[in-house]
Coordinates of C-alpha atoms in Angstrom, one line a residue:
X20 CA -22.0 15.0 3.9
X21 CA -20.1 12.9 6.7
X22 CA -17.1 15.0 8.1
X23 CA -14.2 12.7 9.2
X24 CA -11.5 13.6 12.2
X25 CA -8.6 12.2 9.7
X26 CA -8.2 10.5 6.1
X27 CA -5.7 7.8 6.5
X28 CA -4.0 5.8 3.2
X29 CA -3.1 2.9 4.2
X30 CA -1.4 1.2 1.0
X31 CA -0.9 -2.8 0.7
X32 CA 0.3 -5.2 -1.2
X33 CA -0.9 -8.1 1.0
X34 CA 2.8 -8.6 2.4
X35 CA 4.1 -9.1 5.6
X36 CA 5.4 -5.5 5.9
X37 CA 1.8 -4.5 5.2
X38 CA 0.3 -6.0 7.8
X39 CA 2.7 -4.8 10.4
X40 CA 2.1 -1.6 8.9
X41 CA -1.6 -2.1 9.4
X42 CA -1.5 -3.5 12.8
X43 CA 1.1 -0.6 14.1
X44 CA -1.5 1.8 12.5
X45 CA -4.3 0.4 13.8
X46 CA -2.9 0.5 17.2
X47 CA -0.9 4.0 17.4
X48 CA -2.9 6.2 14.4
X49 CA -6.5 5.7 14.0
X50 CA -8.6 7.8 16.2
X51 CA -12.2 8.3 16.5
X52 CA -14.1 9.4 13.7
X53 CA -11.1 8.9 11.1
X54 CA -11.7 7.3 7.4
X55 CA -8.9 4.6 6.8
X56 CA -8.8 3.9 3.0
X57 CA -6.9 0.8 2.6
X58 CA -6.1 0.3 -0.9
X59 CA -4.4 -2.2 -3.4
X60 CA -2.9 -1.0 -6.8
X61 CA -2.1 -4.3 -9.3
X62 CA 0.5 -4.1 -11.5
X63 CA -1.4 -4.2 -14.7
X64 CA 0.8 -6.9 -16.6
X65 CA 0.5 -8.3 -19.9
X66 CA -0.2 -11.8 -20.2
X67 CA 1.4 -14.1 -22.9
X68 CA -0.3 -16.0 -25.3
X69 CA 0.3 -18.6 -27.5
X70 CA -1.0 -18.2 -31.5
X71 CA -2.7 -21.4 -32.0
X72 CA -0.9 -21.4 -35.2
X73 CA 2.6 -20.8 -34.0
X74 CA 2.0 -22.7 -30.9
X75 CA 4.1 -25.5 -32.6
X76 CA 7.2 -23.1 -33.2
X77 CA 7.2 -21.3 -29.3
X78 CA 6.1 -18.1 -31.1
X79 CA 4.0 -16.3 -28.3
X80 CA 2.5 -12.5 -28.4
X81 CA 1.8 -10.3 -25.5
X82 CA -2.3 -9.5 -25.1
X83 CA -4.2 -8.1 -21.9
X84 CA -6.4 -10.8 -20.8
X85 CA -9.4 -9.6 -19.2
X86 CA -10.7 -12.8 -17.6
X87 CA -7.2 -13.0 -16.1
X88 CA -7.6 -9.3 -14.6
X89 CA -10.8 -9.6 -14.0
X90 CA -10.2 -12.7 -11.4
X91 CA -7.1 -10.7 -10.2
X92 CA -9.2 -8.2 -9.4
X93 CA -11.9 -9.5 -7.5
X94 CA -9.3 -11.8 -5.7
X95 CA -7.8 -8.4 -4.4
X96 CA -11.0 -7.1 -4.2
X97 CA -12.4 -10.5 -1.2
X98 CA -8.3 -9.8 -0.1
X99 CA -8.5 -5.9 0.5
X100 CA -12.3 -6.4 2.2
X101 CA -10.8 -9.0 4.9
X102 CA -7.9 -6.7 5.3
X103 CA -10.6 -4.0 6.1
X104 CA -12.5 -6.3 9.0
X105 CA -8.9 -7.6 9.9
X106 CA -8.0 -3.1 10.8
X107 CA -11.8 -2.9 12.4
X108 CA -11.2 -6.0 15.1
X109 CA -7.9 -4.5 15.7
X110 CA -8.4 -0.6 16.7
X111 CA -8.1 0.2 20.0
X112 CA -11.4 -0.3 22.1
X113 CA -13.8 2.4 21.8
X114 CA -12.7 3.9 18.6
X115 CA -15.3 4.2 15.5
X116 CA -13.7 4.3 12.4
X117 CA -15.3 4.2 8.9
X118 CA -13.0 1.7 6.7
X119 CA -13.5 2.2 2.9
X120 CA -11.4 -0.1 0.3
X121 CA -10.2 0.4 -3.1
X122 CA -8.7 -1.9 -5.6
X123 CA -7.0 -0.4 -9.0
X124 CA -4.8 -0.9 -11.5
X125 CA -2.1 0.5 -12.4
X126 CA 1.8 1.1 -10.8
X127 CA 1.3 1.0 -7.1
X128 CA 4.0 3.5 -6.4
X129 CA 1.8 6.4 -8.8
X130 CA -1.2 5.1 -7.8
X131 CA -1.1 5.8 -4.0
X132 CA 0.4 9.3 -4.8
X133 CA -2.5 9.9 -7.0
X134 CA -5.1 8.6 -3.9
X135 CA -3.9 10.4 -1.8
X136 CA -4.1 13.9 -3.1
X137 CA -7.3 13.1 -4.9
X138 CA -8.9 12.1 -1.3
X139 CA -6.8 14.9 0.5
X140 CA -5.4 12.3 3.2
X141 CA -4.5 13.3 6.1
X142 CA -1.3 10.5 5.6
X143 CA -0.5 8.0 4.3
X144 CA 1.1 4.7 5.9
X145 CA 3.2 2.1 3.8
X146 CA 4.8 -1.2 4.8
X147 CA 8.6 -1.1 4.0
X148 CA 10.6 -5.0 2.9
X149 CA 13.6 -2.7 3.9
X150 CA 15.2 -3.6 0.8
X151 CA 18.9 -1.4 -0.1
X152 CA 21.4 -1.6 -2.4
X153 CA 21.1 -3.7 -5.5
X154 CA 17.8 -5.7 -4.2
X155 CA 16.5 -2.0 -4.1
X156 CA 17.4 -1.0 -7.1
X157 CA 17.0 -4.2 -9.2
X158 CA 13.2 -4.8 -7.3
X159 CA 12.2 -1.7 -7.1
X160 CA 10.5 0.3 -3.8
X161 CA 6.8 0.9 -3.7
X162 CA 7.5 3.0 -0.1
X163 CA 10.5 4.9 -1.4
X164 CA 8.4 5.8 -4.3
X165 CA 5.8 7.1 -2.0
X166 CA 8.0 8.8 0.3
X167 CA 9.8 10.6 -2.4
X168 CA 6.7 11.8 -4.6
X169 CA 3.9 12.2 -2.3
X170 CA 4.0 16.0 -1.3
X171 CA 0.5 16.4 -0.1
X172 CA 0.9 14.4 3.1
X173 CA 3.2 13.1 5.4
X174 CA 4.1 9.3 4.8
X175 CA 4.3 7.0 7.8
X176 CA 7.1 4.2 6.5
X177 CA 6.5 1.1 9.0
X178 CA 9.3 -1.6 8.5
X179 CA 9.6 -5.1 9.7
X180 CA 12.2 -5.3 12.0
X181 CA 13.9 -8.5 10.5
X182 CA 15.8 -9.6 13.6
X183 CA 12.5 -9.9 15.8
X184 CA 10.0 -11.1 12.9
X185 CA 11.4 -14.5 12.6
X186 CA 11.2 -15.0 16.1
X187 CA 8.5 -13.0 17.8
X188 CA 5.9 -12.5 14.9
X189 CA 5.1 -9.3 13.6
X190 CA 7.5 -6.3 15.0
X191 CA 7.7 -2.6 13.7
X192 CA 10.1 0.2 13.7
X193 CA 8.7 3.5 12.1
X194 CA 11.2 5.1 9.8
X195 CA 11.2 8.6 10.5
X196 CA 10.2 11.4 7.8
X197 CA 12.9 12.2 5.4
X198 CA 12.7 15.8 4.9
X199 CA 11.7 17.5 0.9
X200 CA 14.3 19.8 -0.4
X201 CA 11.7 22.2 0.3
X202 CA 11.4 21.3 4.0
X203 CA 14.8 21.2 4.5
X204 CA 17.1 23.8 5.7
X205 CA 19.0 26.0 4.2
X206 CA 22.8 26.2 4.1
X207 CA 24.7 29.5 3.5

């Protein structure tokens, strides 16, 4: 059985946020002899199809295709395994790491919870778009999600800092932890 230091999460949906989030990681988090599982989780979404018979009249039903998630799949699959060489060239010299990578489907925001306390990580570290207000609330947030529900692990939120990303490439800020009612003090 191979002992590890640390088991990292690193959670990505191939966006810019995800690579600053695995760059900053890369550079500030992984030490030697840590596991970093990056992993993707795709949205399993229906696919609409058209009834050769009612194909005349716009009359479409909603199916699963499995060729269509099959290629989605193994597209994230060639994605997730360049993102993995991508983390290797970029720790910090001297540093062995053993990178896995995992592809599933389901909602990404339950489905990093659920991989990180099934591989007791250590942490986990998601990219943030930043997004508040109505944006947040009409798109949703994958890192809130995380942040909120994961309880086995601290979560390491790495935004894009939008004013210097534009402009000087790929910048970070780490969000610091926001506390669980658990964690948090009391008031009398």
């Amino acid at each position: 059985m191979v002992s590890y230091t640390r088991t990292i999460l690193i959670a990505t949906d191939f966006s810019q946020p995800s690579v600053v989030a695995m760059d900053w990681a890369a550079k500030h988090l992984v030490q030697n002899g840590d596991r970093v599982v990056i992993l993707n989780s795709i949205q399993d979404m229906p696919m609409m199809s058209m009834d050769p018979e009612l194909a005349d009249v716009g009359i479409g039903y909603v199916t699963t295709d499995n060729a269509a998630s099959k290629a989605l799949f193994d597209e994230a699959h060639l994605y997730v395994k360049e993102w993995a060489d991508h983390l290797r060239s970029h720790v910090r010299e001297g540093i062995s790491v053993d990178v896995q990578t995992e592809v599933f489907f389901g909602a990404p925001g339950p489905s990093v919870v659920m991989r990180a306390k099934e591989l007791a990580a250590d942490m986990v570290v998601v990219g943030t778009h930043g997004r508040t207000g109505l944006s947040q609330l009409i798109i949703g947030s994958v890192s809130q999600y995380v942040n909120n529900h994961c309880k086995t692990c601290p979560v390491v939120l790495v935004r894009t800092d939008p004013e210097h990303a534009a402009s000087k490439g790929k910048t970070a800020r780490v969000l610091p932890p926001v506390p669980t009612p658990s964690a948090a003090p009391r008031q009398l």
